[in-house]
Structure formats: structure tokens, C-alpha cells
PDB file of C-alpha atoms in Angstrom:
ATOM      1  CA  UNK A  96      27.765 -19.409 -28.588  1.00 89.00           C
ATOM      2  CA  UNK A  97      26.999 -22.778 -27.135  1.00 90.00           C
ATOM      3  CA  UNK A  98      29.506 -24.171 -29.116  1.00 90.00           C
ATOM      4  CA  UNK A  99      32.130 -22.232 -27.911  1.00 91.00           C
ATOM      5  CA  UNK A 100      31.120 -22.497 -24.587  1.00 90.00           C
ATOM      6  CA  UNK A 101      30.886 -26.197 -24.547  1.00 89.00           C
ATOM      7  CA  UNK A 102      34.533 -26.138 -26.018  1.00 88.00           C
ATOM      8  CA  UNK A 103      35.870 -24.044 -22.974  1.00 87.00           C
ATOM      9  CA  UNK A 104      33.836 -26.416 -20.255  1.00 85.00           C
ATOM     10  CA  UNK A 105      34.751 -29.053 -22.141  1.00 85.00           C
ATOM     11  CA  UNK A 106      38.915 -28.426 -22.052  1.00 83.00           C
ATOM     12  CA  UNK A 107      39.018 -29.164 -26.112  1.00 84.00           C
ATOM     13  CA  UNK A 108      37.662 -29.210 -29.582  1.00 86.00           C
ATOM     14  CA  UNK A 109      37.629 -32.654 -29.746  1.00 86.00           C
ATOM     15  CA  UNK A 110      36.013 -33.282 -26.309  1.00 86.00           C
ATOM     16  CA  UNK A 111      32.998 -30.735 -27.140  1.00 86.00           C
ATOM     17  CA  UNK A 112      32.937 -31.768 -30.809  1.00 87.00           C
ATOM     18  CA  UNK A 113      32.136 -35.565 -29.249  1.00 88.00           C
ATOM     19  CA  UNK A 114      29.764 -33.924 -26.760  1.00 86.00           C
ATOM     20  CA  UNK A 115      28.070 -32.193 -29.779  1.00 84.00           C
ATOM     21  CA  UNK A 116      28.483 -35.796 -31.988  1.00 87.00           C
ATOM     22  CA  UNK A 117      29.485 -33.480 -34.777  1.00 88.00           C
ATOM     23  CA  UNK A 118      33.449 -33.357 -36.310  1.00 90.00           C
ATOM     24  CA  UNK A 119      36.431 -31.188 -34.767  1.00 87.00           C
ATOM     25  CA  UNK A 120      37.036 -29.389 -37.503  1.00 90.00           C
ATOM     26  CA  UNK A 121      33.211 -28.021 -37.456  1.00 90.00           C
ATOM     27  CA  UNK A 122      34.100 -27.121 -34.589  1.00 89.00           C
ATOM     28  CA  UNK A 123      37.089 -25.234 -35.075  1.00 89.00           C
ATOM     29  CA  UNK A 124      35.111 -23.827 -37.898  1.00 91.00           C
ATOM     30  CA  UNK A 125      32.152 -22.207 -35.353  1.00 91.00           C
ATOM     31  CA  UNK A 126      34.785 -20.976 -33.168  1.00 90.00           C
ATOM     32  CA  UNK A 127      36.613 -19.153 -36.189  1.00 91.00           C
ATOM     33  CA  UNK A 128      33.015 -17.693 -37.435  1.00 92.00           C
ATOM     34  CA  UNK A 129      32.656 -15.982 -34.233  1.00 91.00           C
ATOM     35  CA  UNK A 130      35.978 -14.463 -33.867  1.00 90.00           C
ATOM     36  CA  UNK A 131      35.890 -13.075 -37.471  1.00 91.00           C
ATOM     37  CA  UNK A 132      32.593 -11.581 -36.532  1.00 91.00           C
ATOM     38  CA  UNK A 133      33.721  -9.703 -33.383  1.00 90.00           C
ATOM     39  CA  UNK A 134      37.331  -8.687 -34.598  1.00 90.00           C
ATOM     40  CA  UNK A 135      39.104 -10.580 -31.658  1.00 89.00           C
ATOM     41  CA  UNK A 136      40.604 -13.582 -31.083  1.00 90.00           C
ATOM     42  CA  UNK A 137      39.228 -15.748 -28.230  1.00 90.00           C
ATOM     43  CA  UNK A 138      41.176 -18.510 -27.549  1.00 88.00           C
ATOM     44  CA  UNK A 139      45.125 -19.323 -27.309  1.00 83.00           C
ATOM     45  CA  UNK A 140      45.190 -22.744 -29.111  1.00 76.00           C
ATOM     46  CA  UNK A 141      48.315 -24.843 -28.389  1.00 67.00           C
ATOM     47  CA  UNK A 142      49.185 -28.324 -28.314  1.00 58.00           C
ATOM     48  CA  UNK A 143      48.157 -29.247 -25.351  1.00 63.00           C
ATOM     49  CA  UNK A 144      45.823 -26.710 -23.767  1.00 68.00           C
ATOM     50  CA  UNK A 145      43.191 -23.735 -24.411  1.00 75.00           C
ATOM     51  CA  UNK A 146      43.644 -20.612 -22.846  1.00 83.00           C
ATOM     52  CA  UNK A 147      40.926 -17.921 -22.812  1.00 88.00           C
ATOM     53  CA  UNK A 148      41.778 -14.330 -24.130  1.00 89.00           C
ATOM     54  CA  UNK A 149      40.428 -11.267 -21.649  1.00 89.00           C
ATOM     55  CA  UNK A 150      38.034 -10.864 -24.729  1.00 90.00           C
ATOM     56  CA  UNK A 151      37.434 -14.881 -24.757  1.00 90.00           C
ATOM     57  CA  UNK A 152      36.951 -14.256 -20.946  1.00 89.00           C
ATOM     58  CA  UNK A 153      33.997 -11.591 -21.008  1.00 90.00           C
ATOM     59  CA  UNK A 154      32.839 -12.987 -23.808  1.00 91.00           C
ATOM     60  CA  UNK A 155      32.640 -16.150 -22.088  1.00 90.00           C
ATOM     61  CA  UNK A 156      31.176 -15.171 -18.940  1.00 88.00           C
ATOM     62  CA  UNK A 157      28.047 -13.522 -21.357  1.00 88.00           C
ATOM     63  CA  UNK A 158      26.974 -16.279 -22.974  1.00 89.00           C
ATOM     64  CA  UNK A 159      26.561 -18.533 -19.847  1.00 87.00           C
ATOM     65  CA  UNK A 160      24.119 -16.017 -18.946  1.00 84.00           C
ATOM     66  CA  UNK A 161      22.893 -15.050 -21.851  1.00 87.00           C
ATOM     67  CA  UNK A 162      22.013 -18.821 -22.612  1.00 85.00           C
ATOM     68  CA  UNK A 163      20.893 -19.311 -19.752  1.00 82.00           C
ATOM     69  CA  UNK A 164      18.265 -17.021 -20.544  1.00 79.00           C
ATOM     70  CA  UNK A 165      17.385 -18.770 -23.583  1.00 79.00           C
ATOM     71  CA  UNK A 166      16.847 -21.508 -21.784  1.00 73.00           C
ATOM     72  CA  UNK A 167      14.274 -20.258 -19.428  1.00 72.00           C
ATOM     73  CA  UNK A 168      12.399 -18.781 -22.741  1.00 70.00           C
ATOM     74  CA  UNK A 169      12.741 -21.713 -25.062  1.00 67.00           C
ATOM     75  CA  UNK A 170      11.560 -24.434 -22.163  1.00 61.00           C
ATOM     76  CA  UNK A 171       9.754 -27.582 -23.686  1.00 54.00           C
ATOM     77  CA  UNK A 172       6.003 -27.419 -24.249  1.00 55.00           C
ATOM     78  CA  UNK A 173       5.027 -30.238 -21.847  1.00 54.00           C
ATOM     79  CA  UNK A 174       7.319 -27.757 -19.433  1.00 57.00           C
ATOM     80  CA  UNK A 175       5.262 -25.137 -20.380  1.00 57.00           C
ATOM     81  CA  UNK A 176       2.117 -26.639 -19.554  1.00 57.00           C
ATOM     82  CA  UNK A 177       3.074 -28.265 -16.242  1.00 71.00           C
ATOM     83  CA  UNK A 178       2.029 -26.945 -13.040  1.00 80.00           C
ATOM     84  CA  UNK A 179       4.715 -25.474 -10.981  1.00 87.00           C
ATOM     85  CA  UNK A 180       5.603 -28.192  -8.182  1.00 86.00           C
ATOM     86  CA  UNK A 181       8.462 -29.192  -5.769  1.00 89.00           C
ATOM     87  CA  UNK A 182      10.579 -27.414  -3.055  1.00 91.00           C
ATOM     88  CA  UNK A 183      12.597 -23.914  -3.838  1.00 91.00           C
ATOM     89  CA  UNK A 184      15.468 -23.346  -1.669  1.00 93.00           C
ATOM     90  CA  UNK A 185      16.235 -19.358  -1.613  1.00 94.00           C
ATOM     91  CA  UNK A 186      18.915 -17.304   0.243  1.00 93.00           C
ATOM     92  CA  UNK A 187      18.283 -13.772   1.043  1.00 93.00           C
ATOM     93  CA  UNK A 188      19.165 -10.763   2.961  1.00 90.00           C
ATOM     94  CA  UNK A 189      17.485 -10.197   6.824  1.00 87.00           C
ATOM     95  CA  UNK A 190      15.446  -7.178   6.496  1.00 83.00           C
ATOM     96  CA  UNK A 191      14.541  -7.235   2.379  1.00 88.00           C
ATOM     97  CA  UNK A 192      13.408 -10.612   3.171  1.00 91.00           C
ATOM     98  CA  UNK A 193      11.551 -10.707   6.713  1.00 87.00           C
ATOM     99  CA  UNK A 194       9.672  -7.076   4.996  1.00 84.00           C
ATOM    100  CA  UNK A 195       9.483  -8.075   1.476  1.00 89.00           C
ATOM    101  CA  UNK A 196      10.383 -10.980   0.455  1.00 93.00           C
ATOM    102  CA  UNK A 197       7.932 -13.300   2.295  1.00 94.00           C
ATOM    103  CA  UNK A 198       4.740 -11.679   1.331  1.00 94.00           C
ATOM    104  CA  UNK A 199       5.694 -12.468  -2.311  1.00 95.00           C
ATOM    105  CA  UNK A 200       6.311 -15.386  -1.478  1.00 96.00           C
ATOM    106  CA  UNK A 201       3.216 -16.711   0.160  1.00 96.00           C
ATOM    107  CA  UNK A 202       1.621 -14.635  -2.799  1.00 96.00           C
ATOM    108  CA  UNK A 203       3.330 -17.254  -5.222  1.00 95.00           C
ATOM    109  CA  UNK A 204       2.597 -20.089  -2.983  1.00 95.00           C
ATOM    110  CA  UNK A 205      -1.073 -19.193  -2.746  1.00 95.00           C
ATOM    111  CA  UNK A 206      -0.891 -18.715  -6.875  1.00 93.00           C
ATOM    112  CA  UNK A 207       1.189 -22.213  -7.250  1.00 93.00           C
ATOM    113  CA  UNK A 208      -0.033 -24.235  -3.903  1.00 93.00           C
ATOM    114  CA  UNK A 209       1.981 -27.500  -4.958  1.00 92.00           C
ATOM    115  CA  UNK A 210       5.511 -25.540  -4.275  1.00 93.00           C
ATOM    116  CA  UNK A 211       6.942 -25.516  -0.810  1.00 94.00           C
ATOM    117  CA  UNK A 212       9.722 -23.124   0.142  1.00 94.00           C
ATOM    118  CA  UNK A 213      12.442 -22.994   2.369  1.00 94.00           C
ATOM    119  CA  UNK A 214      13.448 -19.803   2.421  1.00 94.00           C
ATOM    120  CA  UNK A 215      17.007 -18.668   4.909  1.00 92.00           C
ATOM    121  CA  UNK A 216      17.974 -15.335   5.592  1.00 90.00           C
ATOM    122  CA  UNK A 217      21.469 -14.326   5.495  1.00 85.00           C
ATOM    123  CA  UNK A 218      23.032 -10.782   4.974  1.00 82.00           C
ATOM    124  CA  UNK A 219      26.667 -13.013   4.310  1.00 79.00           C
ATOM    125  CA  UNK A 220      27.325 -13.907   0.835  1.00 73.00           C
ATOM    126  CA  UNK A 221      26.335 -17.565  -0.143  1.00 73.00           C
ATOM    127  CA  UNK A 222      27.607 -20.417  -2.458  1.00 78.00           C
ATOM    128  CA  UNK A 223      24.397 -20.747  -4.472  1.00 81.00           C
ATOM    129  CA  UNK A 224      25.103 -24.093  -5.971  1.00 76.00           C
ATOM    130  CA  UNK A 225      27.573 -25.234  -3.297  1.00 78.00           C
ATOM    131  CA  UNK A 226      24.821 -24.870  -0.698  1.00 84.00           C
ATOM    132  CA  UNK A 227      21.544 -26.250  -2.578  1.00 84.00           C
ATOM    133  CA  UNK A 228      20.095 -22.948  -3.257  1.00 88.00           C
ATOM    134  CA  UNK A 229      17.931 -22.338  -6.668  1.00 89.00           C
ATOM    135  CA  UNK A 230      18.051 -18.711  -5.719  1.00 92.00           C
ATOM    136  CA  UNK A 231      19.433 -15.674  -3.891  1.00 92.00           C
ATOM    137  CA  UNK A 232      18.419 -12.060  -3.815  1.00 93.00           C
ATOM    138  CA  UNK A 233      22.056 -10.210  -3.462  1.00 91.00           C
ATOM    139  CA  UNK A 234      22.242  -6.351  -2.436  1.00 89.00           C
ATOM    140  CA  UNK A 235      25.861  -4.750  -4.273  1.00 87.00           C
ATOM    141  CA  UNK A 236      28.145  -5.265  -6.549  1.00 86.00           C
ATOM    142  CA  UNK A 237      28.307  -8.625  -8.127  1.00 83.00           C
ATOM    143  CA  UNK A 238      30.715 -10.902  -6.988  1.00 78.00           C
ATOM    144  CA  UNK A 239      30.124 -14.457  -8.695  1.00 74.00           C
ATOM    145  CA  UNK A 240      30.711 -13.873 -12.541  1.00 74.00           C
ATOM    146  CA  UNK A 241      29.436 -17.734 -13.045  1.00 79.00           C
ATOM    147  CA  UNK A 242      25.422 -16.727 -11.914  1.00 84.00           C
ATOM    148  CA  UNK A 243      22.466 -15.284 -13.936  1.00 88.00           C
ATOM    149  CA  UNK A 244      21.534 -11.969 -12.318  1.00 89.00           C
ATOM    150  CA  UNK A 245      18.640 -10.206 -13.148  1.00 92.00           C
ATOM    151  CA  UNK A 246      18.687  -6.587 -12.064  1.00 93.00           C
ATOM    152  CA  UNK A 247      15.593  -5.575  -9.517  1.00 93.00           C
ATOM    153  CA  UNK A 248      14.990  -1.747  -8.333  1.00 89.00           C
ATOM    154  CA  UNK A 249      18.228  -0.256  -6.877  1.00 88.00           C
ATOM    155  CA  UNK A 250      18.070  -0.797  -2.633  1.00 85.00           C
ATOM    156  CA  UNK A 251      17.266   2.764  -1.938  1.00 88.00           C
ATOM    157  CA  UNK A 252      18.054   3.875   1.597  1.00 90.00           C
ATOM    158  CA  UNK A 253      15.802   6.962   3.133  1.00 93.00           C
ATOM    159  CA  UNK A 254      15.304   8.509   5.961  1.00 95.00           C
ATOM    160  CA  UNK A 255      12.493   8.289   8.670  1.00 96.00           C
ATOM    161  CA  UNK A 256      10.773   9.221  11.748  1.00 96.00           C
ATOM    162  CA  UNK A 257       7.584   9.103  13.698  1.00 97.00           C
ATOM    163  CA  UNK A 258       5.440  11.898  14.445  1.00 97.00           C
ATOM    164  CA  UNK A 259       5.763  11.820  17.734  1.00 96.00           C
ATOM    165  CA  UNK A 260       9.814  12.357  17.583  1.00 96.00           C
ATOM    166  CA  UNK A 261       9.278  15.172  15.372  1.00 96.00           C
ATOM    167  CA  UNK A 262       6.877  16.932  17.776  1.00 96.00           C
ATOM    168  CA  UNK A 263       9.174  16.316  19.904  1.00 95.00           C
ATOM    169  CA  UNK A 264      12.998  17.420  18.551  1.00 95.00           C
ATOM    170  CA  UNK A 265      11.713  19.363  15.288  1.00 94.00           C
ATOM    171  CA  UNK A 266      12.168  18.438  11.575  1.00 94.00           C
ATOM    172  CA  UNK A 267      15.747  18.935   9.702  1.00 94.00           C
ATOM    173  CA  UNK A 268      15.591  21.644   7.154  1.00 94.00           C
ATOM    174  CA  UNK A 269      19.010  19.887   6.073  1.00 94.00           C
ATOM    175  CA  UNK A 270      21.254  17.016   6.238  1.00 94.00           C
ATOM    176  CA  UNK A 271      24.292  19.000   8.361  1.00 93.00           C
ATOM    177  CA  UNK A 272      21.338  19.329  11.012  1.00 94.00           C
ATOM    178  CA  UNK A 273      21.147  15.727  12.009  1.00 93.00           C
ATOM    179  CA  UNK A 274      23.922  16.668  14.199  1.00 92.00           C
ATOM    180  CA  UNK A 275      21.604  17.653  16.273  1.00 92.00           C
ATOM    181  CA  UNK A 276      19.162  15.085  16.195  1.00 94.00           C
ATOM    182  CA  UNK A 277      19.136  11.161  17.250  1.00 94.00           C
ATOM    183  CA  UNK A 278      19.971   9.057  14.512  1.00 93.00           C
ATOM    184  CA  UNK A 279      19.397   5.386  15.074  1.00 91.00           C
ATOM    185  CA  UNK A 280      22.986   3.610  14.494  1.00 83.00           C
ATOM    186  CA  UNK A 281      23.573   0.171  12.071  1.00 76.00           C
ATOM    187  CA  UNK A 282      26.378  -1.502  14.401  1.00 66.00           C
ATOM    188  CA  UNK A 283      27.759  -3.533  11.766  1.00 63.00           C
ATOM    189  CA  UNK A 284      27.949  -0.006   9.288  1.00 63.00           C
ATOM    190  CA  UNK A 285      32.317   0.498   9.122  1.00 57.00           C
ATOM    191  CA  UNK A 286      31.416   4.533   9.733  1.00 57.00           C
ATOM    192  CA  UNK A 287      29.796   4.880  13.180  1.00 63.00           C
ATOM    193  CA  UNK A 288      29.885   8.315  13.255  1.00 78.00           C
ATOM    194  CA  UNK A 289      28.127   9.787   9.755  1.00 84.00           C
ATOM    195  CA  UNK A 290      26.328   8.970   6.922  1.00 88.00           C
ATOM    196  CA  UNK A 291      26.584   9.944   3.345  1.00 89.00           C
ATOM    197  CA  UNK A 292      23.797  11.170   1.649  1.00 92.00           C
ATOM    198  CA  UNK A 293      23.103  12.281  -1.822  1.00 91.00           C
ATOM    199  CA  UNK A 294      20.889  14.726  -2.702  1.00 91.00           C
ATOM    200  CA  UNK A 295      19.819  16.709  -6.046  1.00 90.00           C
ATOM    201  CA  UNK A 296      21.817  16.458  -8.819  1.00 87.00           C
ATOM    202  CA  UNK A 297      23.655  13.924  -7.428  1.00 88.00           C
ATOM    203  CA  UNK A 298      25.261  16.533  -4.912  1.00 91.00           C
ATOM    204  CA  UNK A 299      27.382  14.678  -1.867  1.00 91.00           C
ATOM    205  CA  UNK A 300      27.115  14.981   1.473  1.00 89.00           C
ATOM    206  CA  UNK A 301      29.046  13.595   4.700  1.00 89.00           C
ATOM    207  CA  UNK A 302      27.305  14.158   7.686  1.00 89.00           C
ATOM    208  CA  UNK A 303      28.226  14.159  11.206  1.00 88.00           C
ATOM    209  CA  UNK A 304      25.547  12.010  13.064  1.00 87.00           C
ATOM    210  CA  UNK A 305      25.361  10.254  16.804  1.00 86.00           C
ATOM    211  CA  UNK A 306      22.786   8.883  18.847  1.00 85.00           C
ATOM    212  CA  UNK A 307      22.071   6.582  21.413  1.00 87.00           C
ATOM    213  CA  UNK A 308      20.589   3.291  19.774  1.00 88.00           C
ATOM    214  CA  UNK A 309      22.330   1.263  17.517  1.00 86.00           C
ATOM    215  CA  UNK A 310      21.056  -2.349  16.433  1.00 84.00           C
ATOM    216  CA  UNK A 311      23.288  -5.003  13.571  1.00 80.00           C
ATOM    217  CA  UNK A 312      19.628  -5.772  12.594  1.00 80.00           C
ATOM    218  CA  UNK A 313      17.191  -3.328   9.976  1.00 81.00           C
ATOM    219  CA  UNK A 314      13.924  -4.714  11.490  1.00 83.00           C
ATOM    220  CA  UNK A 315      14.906  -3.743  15.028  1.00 88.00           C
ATOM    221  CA  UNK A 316      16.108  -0.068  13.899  1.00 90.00           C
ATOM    222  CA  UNK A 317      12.695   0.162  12.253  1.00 91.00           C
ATOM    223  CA  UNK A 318      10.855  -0.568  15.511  1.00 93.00           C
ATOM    224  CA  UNK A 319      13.192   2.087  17.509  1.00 94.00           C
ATOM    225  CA  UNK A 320      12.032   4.628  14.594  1.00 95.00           C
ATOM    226  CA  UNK A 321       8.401   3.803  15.287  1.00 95.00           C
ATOM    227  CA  UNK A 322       9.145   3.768  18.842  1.00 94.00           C
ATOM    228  CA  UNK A 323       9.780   7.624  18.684  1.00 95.00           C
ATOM    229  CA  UNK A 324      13.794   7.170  19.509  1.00 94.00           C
ATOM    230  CA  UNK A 325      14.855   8.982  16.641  1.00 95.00           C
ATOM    231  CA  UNK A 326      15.464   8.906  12.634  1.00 95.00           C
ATOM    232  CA  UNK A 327      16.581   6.126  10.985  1.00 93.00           C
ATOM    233  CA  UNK A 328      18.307   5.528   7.658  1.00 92.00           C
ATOM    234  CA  UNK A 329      16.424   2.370   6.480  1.00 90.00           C
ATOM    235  CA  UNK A 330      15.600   1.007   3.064  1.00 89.00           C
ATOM    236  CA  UNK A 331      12.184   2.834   1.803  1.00 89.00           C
ATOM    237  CA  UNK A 332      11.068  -0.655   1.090  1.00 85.00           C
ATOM    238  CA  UNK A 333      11.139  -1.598   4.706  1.00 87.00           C
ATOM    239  CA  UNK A 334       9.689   1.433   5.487  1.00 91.00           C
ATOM    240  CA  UNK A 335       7.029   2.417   2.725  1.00 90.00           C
ATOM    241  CA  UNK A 336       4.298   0.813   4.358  1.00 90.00           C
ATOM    242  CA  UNK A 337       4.851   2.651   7.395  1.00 94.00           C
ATOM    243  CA  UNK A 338       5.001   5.916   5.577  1.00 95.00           C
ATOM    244  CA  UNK A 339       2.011   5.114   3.953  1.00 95.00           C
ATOM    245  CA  UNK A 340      -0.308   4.330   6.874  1.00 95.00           C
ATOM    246  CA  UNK A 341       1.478   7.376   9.123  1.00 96.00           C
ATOM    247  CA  UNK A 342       3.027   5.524  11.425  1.00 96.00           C
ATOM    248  CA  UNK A 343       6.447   7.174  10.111  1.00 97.00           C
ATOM    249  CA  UNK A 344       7.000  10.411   8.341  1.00 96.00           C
ATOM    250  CA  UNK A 345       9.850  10.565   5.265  1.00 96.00           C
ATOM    251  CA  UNK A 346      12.755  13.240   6.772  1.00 95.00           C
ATOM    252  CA  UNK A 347      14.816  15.452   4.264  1.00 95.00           C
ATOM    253  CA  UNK A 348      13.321  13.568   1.415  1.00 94.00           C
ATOM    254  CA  UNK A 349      14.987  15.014  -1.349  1.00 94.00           C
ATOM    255  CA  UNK A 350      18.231  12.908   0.174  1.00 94.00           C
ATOM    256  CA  UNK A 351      18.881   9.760   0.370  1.00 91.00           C
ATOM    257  CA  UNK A 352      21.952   7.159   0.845  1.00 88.00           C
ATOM    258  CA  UNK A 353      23.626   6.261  -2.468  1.00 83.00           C
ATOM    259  CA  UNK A 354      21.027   3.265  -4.193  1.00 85.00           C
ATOM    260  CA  UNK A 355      23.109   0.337  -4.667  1.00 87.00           C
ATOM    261  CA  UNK A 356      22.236  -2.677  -7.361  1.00 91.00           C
ATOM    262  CA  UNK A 357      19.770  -5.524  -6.280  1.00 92.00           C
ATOM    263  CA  UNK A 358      19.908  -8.843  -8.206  1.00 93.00           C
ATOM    264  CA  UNK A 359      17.880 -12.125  -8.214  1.00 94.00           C
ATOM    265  CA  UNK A 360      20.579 -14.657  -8.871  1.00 91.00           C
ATOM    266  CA  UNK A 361      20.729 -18.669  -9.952  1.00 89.00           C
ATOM    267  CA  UNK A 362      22.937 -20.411 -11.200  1.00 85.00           C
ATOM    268  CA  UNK A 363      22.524 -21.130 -15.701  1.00 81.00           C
ATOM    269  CA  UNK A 364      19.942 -24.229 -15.878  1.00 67.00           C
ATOM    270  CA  UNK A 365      20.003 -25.694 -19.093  1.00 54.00           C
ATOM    271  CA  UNK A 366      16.651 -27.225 -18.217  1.00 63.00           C
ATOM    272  CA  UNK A 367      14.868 -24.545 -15.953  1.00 69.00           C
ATOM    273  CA  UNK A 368      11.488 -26.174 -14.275  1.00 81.00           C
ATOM    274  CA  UNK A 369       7.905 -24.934 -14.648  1.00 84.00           C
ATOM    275  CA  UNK A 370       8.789 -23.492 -10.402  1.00 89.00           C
ATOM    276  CA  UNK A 371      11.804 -22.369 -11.141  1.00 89.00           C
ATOM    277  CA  UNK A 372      10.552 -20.652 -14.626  1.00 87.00           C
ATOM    278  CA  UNK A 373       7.341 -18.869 -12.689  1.00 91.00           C
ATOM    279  CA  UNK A 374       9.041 -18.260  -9.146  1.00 93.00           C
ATOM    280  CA  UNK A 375      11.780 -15.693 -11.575  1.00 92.00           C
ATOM    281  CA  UNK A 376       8.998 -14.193 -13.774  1.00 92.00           C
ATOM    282  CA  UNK A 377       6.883 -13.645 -10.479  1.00 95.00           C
ATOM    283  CA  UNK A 378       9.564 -12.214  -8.604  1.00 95.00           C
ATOM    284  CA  UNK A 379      11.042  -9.750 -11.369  1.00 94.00           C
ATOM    285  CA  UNK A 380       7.678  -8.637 -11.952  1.00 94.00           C
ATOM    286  CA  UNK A 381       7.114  -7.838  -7.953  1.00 93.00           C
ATOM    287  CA  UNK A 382      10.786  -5.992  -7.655  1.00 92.00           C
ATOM    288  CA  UNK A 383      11.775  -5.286 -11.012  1.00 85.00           C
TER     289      UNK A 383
END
């Protein structure tokens, strides 16, 4: 696998065959191995250029990440027993990480106190390497084939309101009765006017909703909700600690907006450091 991708980095068999200080033709012979084993051909040899295969192309795209991995696993011993130590750069998403993503953090830096973090929050979508970032938490689909993502629980939105609104306008028995409630509004959300919820058994629904707050920012639609001015569809881990203490009460809680994927990404690090190597395992372990 590292073979073949240091062929296609490389543009040639003879350029990665004198990066590996081994012959062509061993080369040739590694890449040959592997497409006998899978059945496929993964490479268009010609003259004067290699062109992936759409096999070659997903096959590629795996094992950057997937030696990547070994990489983190199989770091040197001295590595090993360094202490963690330097600055980590990390990108992530406004509300995940004002709510979550900083007390980790300071968790780590109180377990590894000779790391010093600069973390920036941004819900837009970042060029890791471009930009000087070790990490990024993203929240969707992948976009960046090139990174190693490792998947974290699904960003689960539910719904939420205090006490004293409920006292106030009564409790939803179901979701088409948020019509007649006041549901707190994301501005930069493309549908102003519903949301769509899924329920048991994966049932749909698309609900009719309108209020009279609306805020582009998570944090400040979670204040309005403990404020009393109505029920907001938030992420349960912005609001869990809320729940938990009573400050908020879960609404309809069999339904919730569809979970979508959350990742911690880098980019493959042939080399990973002892901060690098911890900050991962840490975080995985906190969200995974």
C-alpha cells in the first residue's frame, strides 16, 4: 500500500522506486501483487504518464488514511515516551466548540500542561493544511477526500424549553402542534418556515413552525430558550447540561432533527507527535 501510494505521489515507478532506493521493476512487481489480489486493475500505464482507475482512485484515497493510521499506532518509542509539548492549532464549529469543545480542551491542557492551543471557531469550511491547522472538528458530509476523519457521535439536534414557557403556552403532544407554539428561528437555516423532524421508526415529518426570535448563532438561541421565549431546536450537546440541572425541559422527545456525521479531521502525518498522538486519542475518547 505505501508502495503504491508513493508511486501515484510520486508521478512514476521509477521516481518512487528511487524514493524507496529499491529497483523499478520491484516496483512494478508490488503494484501487480496488489491488483491480482483485488481483481482490478489500478493504474493506466503509458509511456509517458499514470492515470488512476475509479478503483485505483478509492483505493487510493483509503490507504492515505488508512496509513495514516498506522502511523499514529506504530510511532517511535522515544515518541512514545515523550511528553506531549508545543502549540495545536484547531478549527471548529461556533456552538460545538464554545459548549464542548473547550472544556476538553482545558481538560487536556491541565492533563498535558506543556501544550498551548489556539483554538478558532468557524462554522465555514477550512483548508486544514493550507491554513496551519493540525485539526478540525467538521459537522456533515465529508468534503476533503485527502484528510483522516475519525467518526465522533452523530450531531443530534433536539428540542427544548424552559419551565417557565411551558407553564406558560403548554407542552406539544406532537410535532404538527408547534404551529402553535414559538419556535426560536436559526437565520442562516435555508427553510425559515419549518423544520423536519424524525421520529420512531425513522417516520418523517415537515412541520410548519414561526416565531418571533431568530439568531445565525446556537449559543444565543440557547439563551432565548432559557430566557422563556420559546422552544428551540438545538444540538442535545449544547443543551444536555441544561436539561440535566432543570434549567430546560426536553419537548416531544421521541423526535428529533435528522443526526448528521461529526468527524475529527487532520491531514495523514507520516510522523504524528506525542501532542498530536494524545490530543486525537483524548478527543475520540471524549466524543466518540
Amino acid at each position: 500500500m505505501a508502495t503504491f501510494v508513493r508511486v501515484i505521489e510520486a508521478g512514476s515507478f521509477a521516481a518512487a522506486a528511487e524514493i524507496a532506493r529499491v529497483s523499478p521493476a520491484m516496483v512494478a512487481k508490488q503494484i501487480k501483487t496488489i491488483e491480482a489480489r483485488l481483481g482490478a486493475k489500478l493504474i493506466h500505464r503509458t509511456t509517458r504518464r499514470h492515470q488512476l482507475t475509479e478503483i485505483g482512485q478509492l483505493y487510493y484515497e483509503r490507504c492515505k488514511r488508512a496509513l495514516a493510521e498506522v502511523a499514529l499506532a506504530e510511532a517511535s518509542a522515544s515518541e512514545l515516551q515523550s511528553a506531549p509539548r508545543g502549540r495545536l492549532r484547531l478549527v471548529a464549529p461556533v456552538s460545538f466548540g464554545t459548549q464542548n469543545l473547550v472544556p476538553a480542551l482545558i481538560d487536556y491542557q491541565n492533563a498535558y500542561p506543556d501544550v498551548s492551543i489556539e483554538l478558532s471557531l468557524d462554522n465555514n469550511v477550512h483548508d486544514l493544511v493550507g491554513e496551519g491547522f493540525e485539526l478540525g472538528i467538521h459537522i456533515g458530509p465529508l468534503t476533503d477526500s485527502s484528510l483522516v476523519a475519525r467518526p465522533l457521535t452523530p450531531y443530534r439536534r433536539i428540542l427544548a424549553a424552559s419551565p417557565d414557557y411551558l407553564a406558560r403556552h403548554g407542552r406539544p403532544a406532537s410535532p404538527e402542534d408547534l404551529a402553535n407554539h414559538l419556535c426560536l428561528g436559526h437565520s442562516y437555516w435555508r427553510m425559515q418556515d419549518r423544520w423536519h423532524l424524525i421520529g420512531p421508526g425513522d417516520e418523517m415529518r415537515d412541520v410548519l413552525i414561526s416565531g418571533k426570535f431568530s439568531t445565525n448563532q446556537g449559543a444565543a438561541l440557547r439563551m432565548a430558550a432559557l430566557s422563556g421565549a420559546g422552544i428551540a431546536l438545538q444540538p442535545e450537546l449544547l443543551l444536555a447540561a441544561d436539561i440535566a440541572e432543570g434549567r430546560l425541559e426536553q419537548v416531544l422527545p421521541e423526535w428529533s432533527y435528522r443526526p448528521v456525521p461529526m468527524y475529527l479531521v487532520y491531514a495523514p502525518n507520516r510522523r504524528p507527535t506525542a501532542m498530536l498522538r494524545t490530543v486525537i486519542d483524548f478527543l475520540v475518547e471524549r466524543f466518540g
